[in-house]
CSV table of C-alpha atoms in Angstrom, one decimal:
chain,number,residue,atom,x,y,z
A,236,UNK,CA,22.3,7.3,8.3
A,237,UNK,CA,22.8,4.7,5.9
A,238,UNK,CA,20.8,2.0,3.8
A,239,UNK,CA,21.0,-1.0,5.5
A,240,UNK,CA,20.0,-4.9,4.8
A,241,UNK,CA,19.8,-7.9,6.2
A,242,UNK,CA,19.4,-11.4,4.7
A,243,UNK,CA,15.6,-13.4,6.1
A,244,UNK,CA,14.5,-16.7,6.3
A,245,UNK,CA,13.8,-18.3,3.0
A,246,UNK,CA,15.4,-16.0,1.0
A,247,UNK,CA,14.1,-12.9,1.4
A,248,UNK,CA,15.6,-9.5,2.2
A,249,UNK,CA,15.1,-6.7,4.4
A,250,UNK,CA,15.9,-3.3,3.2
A,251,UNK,CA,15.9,-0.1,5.7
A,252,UNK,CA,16.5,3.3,5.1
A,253,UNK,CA,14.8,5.7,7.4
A,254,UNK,CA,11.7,5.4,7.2
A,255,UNK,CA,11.9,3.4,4.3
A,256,UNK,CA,11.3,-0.2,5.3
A,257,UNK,CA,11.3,-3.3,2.8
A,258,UNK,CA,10.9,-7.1,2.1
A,259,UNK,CA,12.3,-8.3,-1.1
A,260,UNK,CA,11.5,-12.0,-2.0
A,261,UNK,CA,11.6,-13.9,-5.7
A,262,UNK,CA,11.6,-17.4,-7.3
A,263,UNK,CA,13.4,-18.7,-10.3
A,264,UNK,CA,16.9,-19.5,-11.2
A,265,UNK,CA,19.0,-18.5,-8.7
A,266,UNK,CA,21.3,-16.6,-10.5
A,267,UNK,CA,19.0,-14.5,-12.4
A,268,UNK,CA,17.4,-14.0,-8.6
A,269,UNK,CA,20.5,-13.0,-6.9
A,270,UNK,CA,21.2,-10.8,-9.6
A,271,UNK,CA,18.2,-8.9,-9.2
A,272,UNK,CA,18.1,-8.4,-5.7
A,273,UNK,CA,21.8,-7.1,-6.1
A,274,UNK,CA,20.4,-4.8,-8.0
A,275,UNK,CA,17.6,-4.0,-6.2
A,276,UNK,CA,19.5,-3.3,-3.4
A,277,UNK,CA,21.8,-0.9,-5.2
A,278,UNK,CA,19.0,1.0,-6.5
A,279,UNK,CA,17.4,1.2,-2.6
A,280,UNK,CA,20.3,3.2,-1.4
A,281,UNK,CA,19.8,6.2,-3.9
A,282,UNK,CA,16.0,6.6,-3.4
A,283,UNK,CA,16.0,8.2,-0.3
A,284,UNK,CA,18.3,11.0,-1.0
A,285,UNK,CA,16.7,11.4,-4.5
A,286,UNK,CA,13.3,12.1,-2.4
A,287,UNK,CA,14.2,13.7,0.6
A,288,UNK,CA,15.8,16.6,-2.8
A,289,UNK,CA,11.7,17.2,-3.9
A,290,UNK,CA,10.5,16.9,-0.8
A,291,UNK,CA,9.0,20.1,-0.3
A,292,UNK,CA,7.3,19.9,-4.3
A,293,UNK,CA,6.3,16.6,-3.0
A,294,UNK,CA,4.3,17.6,0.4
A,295,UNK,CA,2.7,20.3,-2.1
A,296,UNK,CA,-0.8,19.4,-3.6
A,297,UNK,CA,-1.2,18.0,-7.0
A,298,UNK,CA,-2.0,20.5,-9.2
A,299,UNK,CA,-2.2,20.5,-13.1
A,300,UNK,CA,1.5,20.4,-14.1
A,301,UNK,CA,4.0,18.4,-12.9
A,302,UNK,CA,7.8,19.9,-11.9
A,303,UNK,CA,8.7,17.1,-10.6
A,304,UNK,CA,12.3,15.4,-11.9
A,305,UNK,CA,13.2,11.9,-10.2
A,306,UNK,CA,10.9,8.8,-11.7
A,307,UNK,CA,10.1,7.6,-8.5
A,308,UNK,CA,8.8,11.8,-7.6
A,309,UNK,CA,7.2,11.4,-10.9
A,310,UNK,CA,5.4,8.8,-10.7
A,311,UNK,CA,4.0,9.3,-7.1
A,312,UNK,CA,2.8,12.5,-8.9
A,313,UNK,CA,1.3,10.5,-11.5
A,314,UNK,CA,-1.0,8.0,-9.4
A,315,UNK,CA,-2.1,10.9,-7.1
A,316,UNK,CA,-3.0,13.4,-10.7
A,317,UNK,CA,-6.5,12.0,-10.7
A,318,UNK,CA,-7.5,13.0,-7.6
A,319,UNK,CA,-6.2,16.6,-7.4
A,320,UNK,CA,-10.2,18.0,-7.5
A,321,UNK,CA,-9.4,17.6,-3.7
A,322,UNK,CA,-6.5,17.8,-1.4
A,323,UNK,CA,-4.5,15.1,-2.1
A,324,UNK,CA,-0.1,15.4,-2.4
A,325,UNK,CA,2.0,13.2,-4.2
A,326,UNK,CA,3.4,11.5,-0.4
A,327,UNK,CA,-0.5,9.4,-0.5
A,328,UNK,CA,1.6,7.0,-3.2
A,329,UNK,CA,5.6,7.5,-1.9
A,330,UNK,CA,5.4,3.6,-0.4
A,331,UNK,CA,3.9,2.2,-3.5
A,332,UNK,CA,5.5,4.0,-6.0
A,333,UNK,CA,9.5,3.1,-3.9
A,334,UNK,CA,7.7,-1.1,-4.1
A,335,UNK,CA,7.2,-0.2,-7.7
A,336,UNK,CA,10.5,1.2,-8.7
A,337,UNK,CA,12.1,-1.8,-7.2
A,338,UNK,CA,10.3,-4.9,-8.6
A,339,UNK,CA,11.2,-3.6,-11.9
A,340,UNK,CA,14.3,-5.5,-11.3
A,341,UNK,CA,12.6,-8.7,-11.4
A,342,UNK,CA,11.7,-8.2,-14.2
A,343,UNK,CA,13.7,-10.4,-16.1
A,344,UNK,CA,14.4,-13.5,-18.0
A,345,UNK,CA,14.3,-16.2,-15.5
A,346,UNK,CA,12.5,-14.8,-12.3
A,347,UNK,CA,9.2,-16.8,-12.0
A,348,UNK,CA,7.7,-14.5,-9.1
A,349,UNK,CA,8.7,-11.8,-7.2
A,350,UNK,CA,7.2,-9.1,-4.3
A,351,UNK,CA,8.3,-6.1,-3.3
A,352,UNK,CA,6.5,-5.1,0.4
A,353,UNK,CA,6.7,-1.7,1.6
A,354,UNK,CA,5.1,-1.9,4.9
A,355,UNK,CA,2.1,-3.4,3.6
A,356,UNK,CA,2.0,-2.0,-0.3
A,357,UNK,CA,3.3,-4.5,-2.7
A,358,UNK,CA,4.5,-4.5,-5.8
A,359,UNK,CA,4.5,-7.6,-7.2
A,360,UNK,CA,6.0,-9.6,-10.9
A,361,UNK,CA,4.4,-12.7,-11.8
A,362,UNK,CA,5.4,-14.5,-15.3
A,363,UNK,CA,2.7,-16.2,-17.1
A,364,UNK,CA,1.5,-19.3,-15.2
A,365,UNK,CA,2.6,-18.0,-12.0
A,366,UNK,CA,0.4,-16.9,-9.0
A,367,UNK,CA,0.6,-15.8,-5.6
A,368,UNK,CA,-1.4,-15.8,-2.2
A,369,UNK,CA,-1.7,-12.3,-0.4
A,370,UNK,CA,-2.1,-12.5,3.3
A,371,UNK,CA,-5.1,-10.0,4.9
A,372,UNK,CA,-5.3,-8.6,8.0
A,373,UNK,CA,-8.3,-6.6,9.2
A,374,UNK,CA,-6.0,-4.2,11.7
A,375,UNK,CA,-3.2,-2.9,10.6
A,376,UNK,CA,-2.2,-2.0,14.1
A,377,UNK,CA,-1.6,-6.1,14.5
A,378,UNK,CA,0.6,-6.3,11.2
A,379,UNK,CA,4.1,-6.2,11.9
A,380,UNK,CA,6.3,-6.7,8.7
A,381,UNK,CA,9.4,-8.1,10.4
A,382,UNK,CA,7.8,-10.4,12.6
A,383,UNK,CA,10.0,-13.4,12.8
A,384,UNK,CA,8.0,-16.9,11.8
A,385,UNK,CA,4.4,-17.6,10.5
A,386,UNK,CA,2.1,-14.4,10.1
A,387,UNK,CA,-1.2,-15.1,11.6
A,388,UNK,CA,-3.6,-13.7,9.0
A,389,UNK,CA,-7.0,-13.4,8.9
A,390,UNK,CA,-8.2,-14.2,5.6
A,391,UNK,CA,-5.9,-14.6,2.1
A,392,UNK,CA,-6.2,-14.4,-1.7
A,393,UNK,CA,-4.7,-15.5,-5.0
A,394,UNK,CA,-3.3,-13.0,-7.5
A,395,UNK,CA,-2.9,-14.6,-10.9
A,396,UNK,CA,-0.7,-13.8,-13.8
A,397,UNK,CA,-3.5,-12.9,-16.2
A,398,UNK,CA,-5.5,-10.4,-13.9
A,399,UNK,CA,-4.8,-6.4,-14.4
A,400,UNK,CA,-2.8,-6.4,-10.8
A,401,UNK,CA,0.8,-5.7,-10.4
A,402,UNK,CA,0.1,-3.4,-7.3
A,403,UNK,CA,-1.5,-4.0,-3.8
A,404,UNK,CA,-1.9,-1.4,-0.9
A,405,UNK,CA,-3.7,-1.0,2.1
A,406,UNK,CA,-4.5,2.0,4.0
A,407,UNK,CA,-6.8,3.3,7.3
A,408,UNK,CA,-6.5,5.4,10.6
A,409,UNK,CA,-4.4,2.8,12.8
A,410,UNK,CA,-1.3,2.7,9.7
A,411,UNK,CA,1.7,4.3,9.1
A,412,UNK,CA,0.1,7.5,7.6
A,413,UNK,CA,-2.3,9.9,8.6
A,414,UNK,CA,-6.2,9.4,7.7
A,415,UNK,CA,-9.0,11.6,7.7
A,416,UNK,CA,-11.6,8.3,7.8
A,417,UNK,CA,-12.0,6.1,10.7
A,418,UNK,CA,-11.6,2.9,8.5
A,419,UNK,CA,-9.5,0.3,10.3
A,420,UNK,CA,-8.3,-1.1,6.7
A,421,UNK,CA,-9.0,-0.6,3.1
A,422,UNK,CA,-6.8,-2.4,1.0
A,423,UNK,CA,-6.7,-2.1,-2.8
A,424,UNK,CA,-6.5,-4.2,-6.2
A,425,UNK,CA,-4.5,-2.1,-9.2
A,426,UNK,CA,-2.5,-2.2,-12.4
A,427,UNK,CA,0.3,-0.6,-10.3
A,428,UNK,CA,1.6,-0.8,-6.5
A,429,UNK,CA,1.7,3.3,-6.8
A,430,UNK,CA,-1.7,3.7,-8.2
A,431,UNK,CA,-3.2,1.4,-5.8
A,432,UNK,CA,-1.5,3.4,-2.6
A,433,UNK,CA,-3.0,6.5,-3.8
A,434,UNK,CA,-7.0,4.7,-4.3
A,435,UNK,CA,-6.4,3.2,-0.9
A,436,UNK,CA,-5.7,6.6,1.2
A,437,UNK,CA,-8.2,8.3,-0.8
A,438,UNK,CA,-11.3,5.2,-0.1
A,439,UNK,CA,-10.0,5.2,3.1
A,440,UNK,CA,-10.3,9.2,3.8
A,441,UNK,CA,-14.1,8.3,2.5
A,442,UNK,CA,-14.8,6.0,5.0
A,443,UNK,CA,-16.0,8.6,7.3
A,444,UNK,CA,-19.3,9.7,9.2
A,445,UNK,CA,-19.8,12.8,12.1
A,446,UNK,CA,-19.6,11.4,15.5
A,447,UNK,CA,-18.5,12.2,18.8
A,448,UNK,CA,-16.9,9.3,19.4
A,449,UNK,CA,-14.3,10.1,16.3
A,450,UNK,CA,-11.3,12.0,17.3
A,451,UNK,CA,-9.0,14.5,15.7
A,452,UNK,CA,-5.8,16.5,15.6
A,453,UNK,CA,-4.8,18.9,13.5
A,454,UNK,CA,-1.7,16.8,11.4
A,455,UNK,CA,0.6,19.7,12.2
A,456,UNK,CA,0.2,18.9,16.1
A,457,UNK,CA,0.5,14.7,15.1
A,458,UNK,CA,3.6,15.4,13.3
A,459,UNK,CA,5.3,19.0,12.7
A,460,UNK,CA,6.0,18.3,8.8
A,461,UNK,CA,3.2,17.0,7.9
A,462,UNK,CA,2.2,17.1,3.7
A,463,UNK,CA,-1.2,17.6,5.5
A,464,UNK,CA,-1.0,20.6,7.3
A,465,UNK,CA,-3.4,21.8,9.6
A,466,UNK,CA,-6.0,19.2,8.3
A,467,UNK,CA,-7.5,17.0,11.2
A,468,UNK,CA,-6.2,14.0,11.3
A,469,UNK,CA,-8.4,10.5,12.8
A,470,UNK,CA,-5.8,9.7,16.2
A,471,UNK,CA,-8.7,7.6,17.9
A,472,UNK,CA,-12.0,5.9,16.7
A,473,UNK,CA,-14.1,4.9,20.0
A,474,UNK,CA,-16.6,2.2,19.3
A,475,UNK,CA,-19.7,3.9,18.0
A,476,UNK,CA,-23.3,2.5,16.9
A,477,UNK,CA,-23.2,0.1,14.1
A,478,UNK,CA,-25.5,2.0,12.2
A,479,UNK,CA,-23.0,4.6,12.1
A,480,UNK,CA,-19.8,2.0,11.0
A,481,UNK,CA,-22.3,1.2,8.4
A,482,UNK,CA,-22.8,4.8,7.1
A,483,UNK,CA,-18.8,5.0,7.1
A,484,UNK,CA,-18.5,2.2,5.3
A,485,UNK,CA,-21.1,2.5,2.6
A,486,UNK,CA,-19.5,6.1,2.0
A,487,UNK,CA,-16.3,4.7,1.2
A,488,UNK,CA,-17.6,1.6,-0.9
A,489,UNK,CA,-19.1,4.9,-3.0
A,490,UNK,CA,-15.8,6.3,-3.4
A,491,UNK,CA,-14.5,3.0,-4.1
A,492,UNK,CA,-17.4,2.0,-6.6
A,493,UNK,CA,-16.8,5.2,-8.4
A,494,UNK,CA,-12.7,4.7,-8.5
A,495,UNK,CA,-13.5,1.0,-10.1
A,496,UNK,CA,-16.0,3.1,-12.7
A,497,UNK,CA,-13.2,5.6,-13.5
A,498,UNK,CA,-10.9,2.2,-14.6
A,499,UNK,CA,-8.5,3.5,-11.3
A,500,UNK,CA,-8.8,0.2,-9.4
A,501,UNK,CA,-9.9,-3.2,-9.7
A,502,UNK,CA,-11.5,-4.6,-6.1
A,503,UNK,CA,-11.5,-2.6,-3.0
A,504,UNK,CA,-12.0,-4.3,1.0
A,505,UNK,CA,-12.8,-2.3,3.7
A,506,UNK,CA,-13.1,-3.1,7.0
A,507,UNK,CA,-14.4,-0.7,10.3
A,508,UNK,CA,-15.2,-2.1,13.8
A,509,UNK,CA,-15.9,-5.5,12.8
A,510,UNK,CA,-18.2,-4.9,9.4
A,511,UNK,CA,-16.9,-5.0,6.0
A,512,UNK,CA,-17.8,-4.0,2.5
A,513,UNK,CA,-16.4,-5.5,-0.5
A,514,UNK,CA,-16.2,-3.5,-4.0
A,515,UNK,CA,-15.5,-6.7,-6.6
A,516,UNK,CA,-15.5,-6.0,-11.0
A,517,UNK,CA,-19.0,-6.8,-11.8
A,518,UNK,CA,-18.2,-8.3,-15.3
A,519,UNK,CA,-14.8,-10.3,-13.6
A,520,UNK,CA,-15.2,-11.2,-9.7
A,521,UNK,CA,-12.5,-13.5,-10.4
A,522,UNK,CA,-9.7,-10.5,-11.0
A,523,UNK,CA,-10.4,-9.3,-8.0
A,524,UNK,CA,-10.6,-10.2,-4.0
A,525,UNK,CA,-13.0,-12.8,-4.0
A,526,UNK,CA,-11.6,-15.7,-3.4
A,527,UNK,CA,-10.6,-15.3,0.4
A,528,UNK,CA,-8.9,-18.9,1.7
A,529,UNK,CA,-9.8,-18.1,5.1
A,530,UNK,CA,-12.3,-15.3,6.4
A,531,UNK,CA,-13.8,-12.5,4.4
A,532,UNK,CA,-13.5,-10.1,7.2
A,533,UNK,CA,-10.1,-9.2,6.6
A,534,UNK,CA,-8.2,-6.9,4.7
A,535,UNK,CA,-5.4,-4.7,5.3
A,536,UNK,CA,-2.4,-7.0,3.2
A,537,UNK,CA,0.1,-8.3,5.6
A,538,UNK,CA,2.4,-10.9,3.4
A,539,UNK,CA,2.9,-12.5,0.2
A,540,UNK,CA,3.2,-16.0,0.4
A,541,UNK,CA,4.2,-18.9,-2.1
């Protein structure tokens, strides 16, 4: 198995590797862009192996000293460190930290924009003056990154050079990981794309309540190497009372209130069987996800777009 890309429509690339699955786009002079996604693209095919060689300190949980020796290992470690009071291993920040050691290619003279998208986390470079809109969707089980043409999404917002966000990431029971909350999205506004994967999984583990209707496995059964073990895992959320979607949600707007307090993320939407909450900076709304083009029930990130 090797890295592979492919060249996109309007200049983006895909990157695969495994499980690894990427969408690389920037703006600027097209030399200095080319250049970077060269780059880019060489650094891709070495992260990979480089975690696959820590992966079993990496399924471990966070504890108070790192051993960890690769930067992108390291800094998975790094974003998950605050939450180590509970179970939490550095693989809750593995997409956004991979989107964040990537992007730092773009970072250069003469790239006005760039976006790294892991399957939904995003790292993202913008030079002073630029912006970008991020794309919502309120299911992740809708959003498919390669879809070919126009995404459909259900709502969108404008990062801005001067706000605290480099990183975007989105997490809840119908993704790519495992949850222990029945959210159906919680995506998440932070300085870095790592650090903003790890808030996400851990609001969205919040966003929980008892009820029958809630189903779980034991991760172990869901998937046999599992970082979680024999922890139940949410594999299907029947559609229960909305009093009960409300309880969920204003436990995870708690967590996520808390988090913002802490100075560990900046805005928080989160979304559960058609009811929302949204967790905004009190003395800057602007910073944050408030600004919504379309619909404000939405909210797992989907796309960047120009």
């Amino acid at each position: 198995m090797t890295a592979q890309r492919s060249a996109l429509e309007g200049g983006r690339w895909h990157f695969n590797h495994g499980p690894i699955d990427i969408v690389a786009e920037a703006h600027g002079n097209e030399v200095e862009v080319a250049v970077a996604h060269e780059l880019a693209w060489r650094r891709f095919g070495t992260v990979l192996d480089e975690l696959v060689g820590e992966l079993r300190l990496l399924r471990q949980p966070v504890g108070e000293a790192c051993a960890l020796q690769g930067p992108i290992a390291r800094r998975m470690w790094q974003a998950c460190a605050p939450f180590r009071a509970g179970f939490i291993t550095p693989m809750a920040a593995v997409a956004g930290a991979v989107a964040q050691e990537l992007i730092a290619f773009y970072q250069r003279e003469g790239i006005e924009r760039a976006w790294i998208n892991n399957g939904g986390d995003i790292a993202l470079h913008l030079a002073p003056g630029q912006s970008a809109r991020v794309g919502l969707f309120a299911d992740l089980a809708r959003f498919d990154l390669r879809e070919r043409g126009p995404l459909t999404t259900d709502g969108q917002f404008e990062l801005r050079a001067e706000m605290p966000v480099r990183g975007v990431a989105t997490s809840g029971w119908r993704g790519r990981s495992f949850s222990l909350g029945i959210a159906d999205s919680v995506t998440v506004l932070a300085a870095t794309a790592a650090e903003a994967d790890a808030a996400a999984t851990v609001i969205a583990n919040a966003v929980n309540v008892e009820d029958a209707g809630i189903h779980r496995r034991p991760a172990s059964e869901c998937k046999d190497d599992s970082d979680l073990g024999d922890i139940p895992v949410t594999v299907d959320v029947e559609t229960l009372a909305p009093a009960q979607v409300q309880r969920a949600l204003e436990a995870g707007a708690a967590r996520a209130m808390a988090l913002q307090r802490s100075g560990l993320i900046g805005s928080a939407m989160l979304v559960c069987q058609g009811q929302w909450r949204l967790v905004e900076p009190l003395s800057s709304p602007a910073s944050g996800i408030s600004a919504l083009v379309n619909s404000p029930q939405a909210a797992a990130v989907g796309s960047v777009f120009a």
